[in-house]
């Protein structure tokens, strides 16, 4: 059974960087599309980034485009979310999610994903 574990969250100053990791056990992650999502207190969960199966394509929310990058390391069975130029509004619990998506209208829609990690807190504050 697919299990996802996020790591790499923490406290960072505005303008700083963090790299989140999403590791899997029990399956080969490259066969799954991976989404990164975040949820701030009192807000709905929102899609941040998406990387397709086999890593052929990516998509980003407008709010993070140019600052966040998602990538795969198949040897480590891990997907990363590199976050730069962080802002206080990036503060949230970040989740990775997986599913065997085909073509979907909105790959950043959390309803497309059936497997979720437990989340990691990212706090951007001075």
mmCIF file of C-alpha atoms in Angstrom:
data_model
loop_
_atom_site.group_PDB
_atom_site.id
_atom_site.type_symbol
_atom_site.label_atom_id
_atom_site.label_comp_id
_atom_site.label_asym_id
_atom_site.label_seq_id
_atom_site.Cartn_x
_atom_site.Cartn_y
_atom_site.Cartn_z
ATOM 1 C CA UNK A 1 0.000 0.000 0.000
ATOM 2 C CA UNK A 2 1.244 3.450 -0.881
ATOM 3 C CA UNK A 3 2.430 5.516 2.070
ATOM 4 C CA UNK A 4 3.761 9.036 1.691
ATOM 5 C CA UNK A 5 5.924 10.874 4.211
ATOM 6 C CA UNK A 6 6.723 14.578 3.923
ATOM 7 C CA UNK A 7 9.728 16.196 5.565
ATOM 8 C CA UNK A 8 11.747 19.381 5.398
ATOM 9 C CA UNK A 9 9.327 21.893 6.843
ATOM 10 C CA UNK A 10 10.296 24.448 9.440
ATOM 11 C CA UNK A 11 10.595 28.103 10.328
ATOM 12 C CA UNK A 12 12.244 30.388 7.778
ATOM 13 C CA UNK A 13 12.567 34.140 7.392
ATOM 14 C CA UNK A 14 10.884 35.957 4.502
ATOM 15 C CA UNK A 15 13.025 35.634 1.390
ATOM 16 C CA UNK A 16 14.463 32.358 2.589
ATOM 17 C CA UNK A 17 14.328 28.879 1.073
ATOM 18 C CA UNK A 18 13.226 25.393 2.050
ATOM 19 C CA UNK A 19 13.165 22.051 0.310
ATOM 20 C CA UNK A 20 10.347 19.672 1.102
ATOM 21 C CA UNK A 21 10.645 15.956 0.430
ATOM 22 C CA UNK A 22 7.925 13.423 -0.258
ATOM 23 C CA UNK A 23 9.154 9.866 0.181
ATOM 24 C CA UNK A 24 7.224 6.710 -0.539
ATOM 25 C CA UNK A 25 7.295 3.165 0.725
ATOM 26 C CA UNK A 26 5.736 0.130 -0.838
ATOM 27 C CA UNK A 27 5.522 1.459 -4.388
ATOM 28 C CA UNK A 28 7.633 3.068 -7.111
ATOM 29 C CA UNK A 29 6.758 6.752 -7.095
ATOM 30 C CA UNK A 30 7.622 7.398 -10.713
ATOM 31 C CA UNK A 31 4.463 5.520 -11.687
ATOM 32 C CA UNK A 32 2.378 8.122 -9.865
ATOM 33 C CA UNK A 33 1.552 11.742 -10.499
ATOM 34 C CA UNK A 34 2.444 13.825 -7.445
ATOM 35 C CA UNK A 35 0.764 16.956 -6.246
ATOM 36 C CA UNK A 36 1.868 19.346 -3.532
ATOM 37 C CA UNK A 37 -0.881 21.100 -1.623
ATOM 38 C CA UNK A 38 -1.039 23.464 1.303
ATOM 39 C CA UNK A 39 -3.601 24.483 3.864
ATOM 40 C CA UNK A 40 -3.401 27.531 6.061
ATOM 41 C CA UNK A 41 -5.584 27.936 9.182
ATOM 42 C CA UNK A 42 -9.140 28.823 8.237
ATOM 43 C CA UNK A 43 -8.518 28.335 4.526
ATOM 44 C CA UNK A 44 -9.264 25.607 2.026
ATOM 45 C CA UNK A 45 -6.582 23.245 0.836
ATOM 46 C CA UNK A 46 -5.039 24.621 -2.355
ATOM 47 C CA UNK A 47 -2.912 23.070 -5.050
ATOM 48 C CA UNK A 48 0.669 24.319 -5.245
ATOM 49 C CA UNK A 49 2.388 22.142 -7.821
ATOM 50 C CA UNK A 50 1.994 19.015 -9.894
ATOM 51 C CA UNK A 51 4.423 16.662 -11.594
ATOM 52 C CA UNK A 52 3.124 14.062 -13.992
ATOM 53 C CA UNK A 53 3.865 10.375 -14.015
ATOM 54 C CA UNK A 54 7.435 9.753 -15.160
ATOM 55 C CA UNK A 55 8.118 13.483 -14.589
ATOM 56 C CA UNK A 56 7.188 14.613 -18.084
ATOM 57 C CA UNK A 57 5.237 17.699 -17.159
ATOM 58 C CA UNK A 58 4.758 20.153 -14.316
ATOM 59 C CA UNK A 59 2.186 22.756 -13.358
ATOM 60 C CA UNK A 60 2.255 25.446 -10.687
ATOM 61 C CA UNK A 61 -0.238 27.699 -8.994
ATOM 62 C CA UNK A 62 0.107 31.308 -10.106
ATOM 63 C CA UNK A 63 0.958 32.310 -6.538
ATOM 64 C CA UNK A 64 4.152 30.225 -6.541
ATOM 65 C CA UNK A 65 5.163 30.263 -10.195
ATOM 66 C CA UNK A 66 8.802 31.257 -10.576
ATOM 67 C CA UNK A 67 9.534 30.606 -6.885
ATOM 68 C CA UNK A 68 8.699 26.904 -6.393
ATOM 69 C CA UNK A 69 10.034 23.949 -8.357
ATOM 70 C CA UNK A 70 8.976 20.317 -8.117
ATOM 71 C CA UNK A 71 11.213 17.471 -9.242
ATOM 72 C CA UNK A 72 11.781 13.746 -8.903
ATOM 73 C CA UNK A 73 14.726 11.642 -7.784
ATOM 74 C CA UNK A 74 13.749 8.184 -8.972
ATOM 75 C CA UNK A 75 16.808 6.568 -7.409
ATOM 76 C CA UNK A 76 15.638 7.787 -3.994
ATOM 77 C CA UNK A 77 11.941 7.238 -4.768
ATOM 78 C CA UNK A 78 11.356 10.810 -3.653
ATOM 79 C CA UNK A 79 9.694 13.938 -5.005
ATOM 80 C CA UNK A 80 10.860 17.392 -3.940
ATOM 81 C CA UNK A 81 9.344 20.835 -3.671
ATOM 82 C CA UNK A 82 12.053 23.489 -3.758
ATOM 83 C CA UNK A 83 10.709 26.748 -2.358
ATOM 84 C CA UNK A 84 12.572 30.042 -2.763
ATOM 85 C CA UNK A 85 11.807 33.686 -2.016
ATOM 86 C CA UNK A 86 9.348 32.569 0.629
ATOM 87 C CA UNK A 87 6.681 34.971 1.810
ATOM 88 C CA UNK A 88 4.626 35.053 5.016
ATOM 89 C CA UNK A 89 1.577 34.080 2.956
ATOM 90 C CA UNK A 90 3.302 30.783 2.112
ATOM 91 C CA UNK A 91 2.838 29.737 5.737
ATOM 92 C CA UNK A 92 0.752 26.554 5.826
ATOM 93 C CA UNK A 93 0.824 22.813 6.334
ATOM 94 C CA UNK A 94 2.171 21.307 3.132
ATOM 95 C CA UNK A 95 1.014 17.920 1.901
ATOM 96 C CA UNK A 96 2.120 15.688 -0.934
ATOM 97 C CA UNK A 97 -0.405 13.490 -2.659
ATOM 98 C CA UNK A 98 -0.213 10.743 -5.265
ATOM 99 C CA UNK A 99 -2.447 9.080 -7.788
ATOM 100 C CA UNK A 100 -2.273 7.383 -11.148
ATOM 101 C CA UNK A 101 -3.764 10.310 -13.027
ATOM 102 C CA UNK A 102 -4.490 10.324 -16.676
ATOM 103 C CA UNK A 103 -5.404 13.581 -18.347
ATOM 104 C CA UNK A 104 -7.489 15.726 -15.995
ATOM 105 C CA UNK A 105 -8.943 19.182 -16.350
ATOM 106 C CA UNK A 106 -7.144 20.607 -13.312
ATOM 107 C CA UNK A 107 -4.181 18.631 -11.957
ATOM 108 C CA UNK A 108 -4.044 20.983 -8.965
ATOM 109 C CA UNK A 109 -7.485 19.892 -7.777
ATOM 110 C CA UNK A 110 -7.009 17.862 -4.561
ATOM 111 C CA UNK A 111 -10.011 15.709 -5.478
ATOM 112 C CA UNK A 112 -7.844 14.034 -8.134
ATOM 113 C CA UNK A 113 -5.582 12.458 -5.523
ATOM 114 C CA UNK A 114 -6.339 9.431 -3.373
ATOM 115 C CA UNK A 115 -3.132 9.015 -1.385
ATOM 116 C CA UNK A 116 -1.935 11.684 1.043
ATOM 117 C CA UNK A 117 0.924 12.225 3.432
ATOM 118 C CA UNK A 118 0.532 13.548 6.949
ATOM 119 C CA UNK A 119 1.796 17.046 6.149
ATOM 120 C CA UNK A 120 4.713 19.198 7.247
ATOM 121 C CA UNK A 121 4.469 22.704 8.699
ATOM 122 C CA UNK A 122 6.111 25.601 6.891
ATOM 123 C CA UNK A 123 6.205 28.913 8.741
ATOM 124 C CA UNK A 124 7.586 32.046 7.104
ATOM 125 C CA UNK A 125 8.127 34.748 9.682
ATOM 126 C CA UNK A 126 10.734 37.194 10.881
#
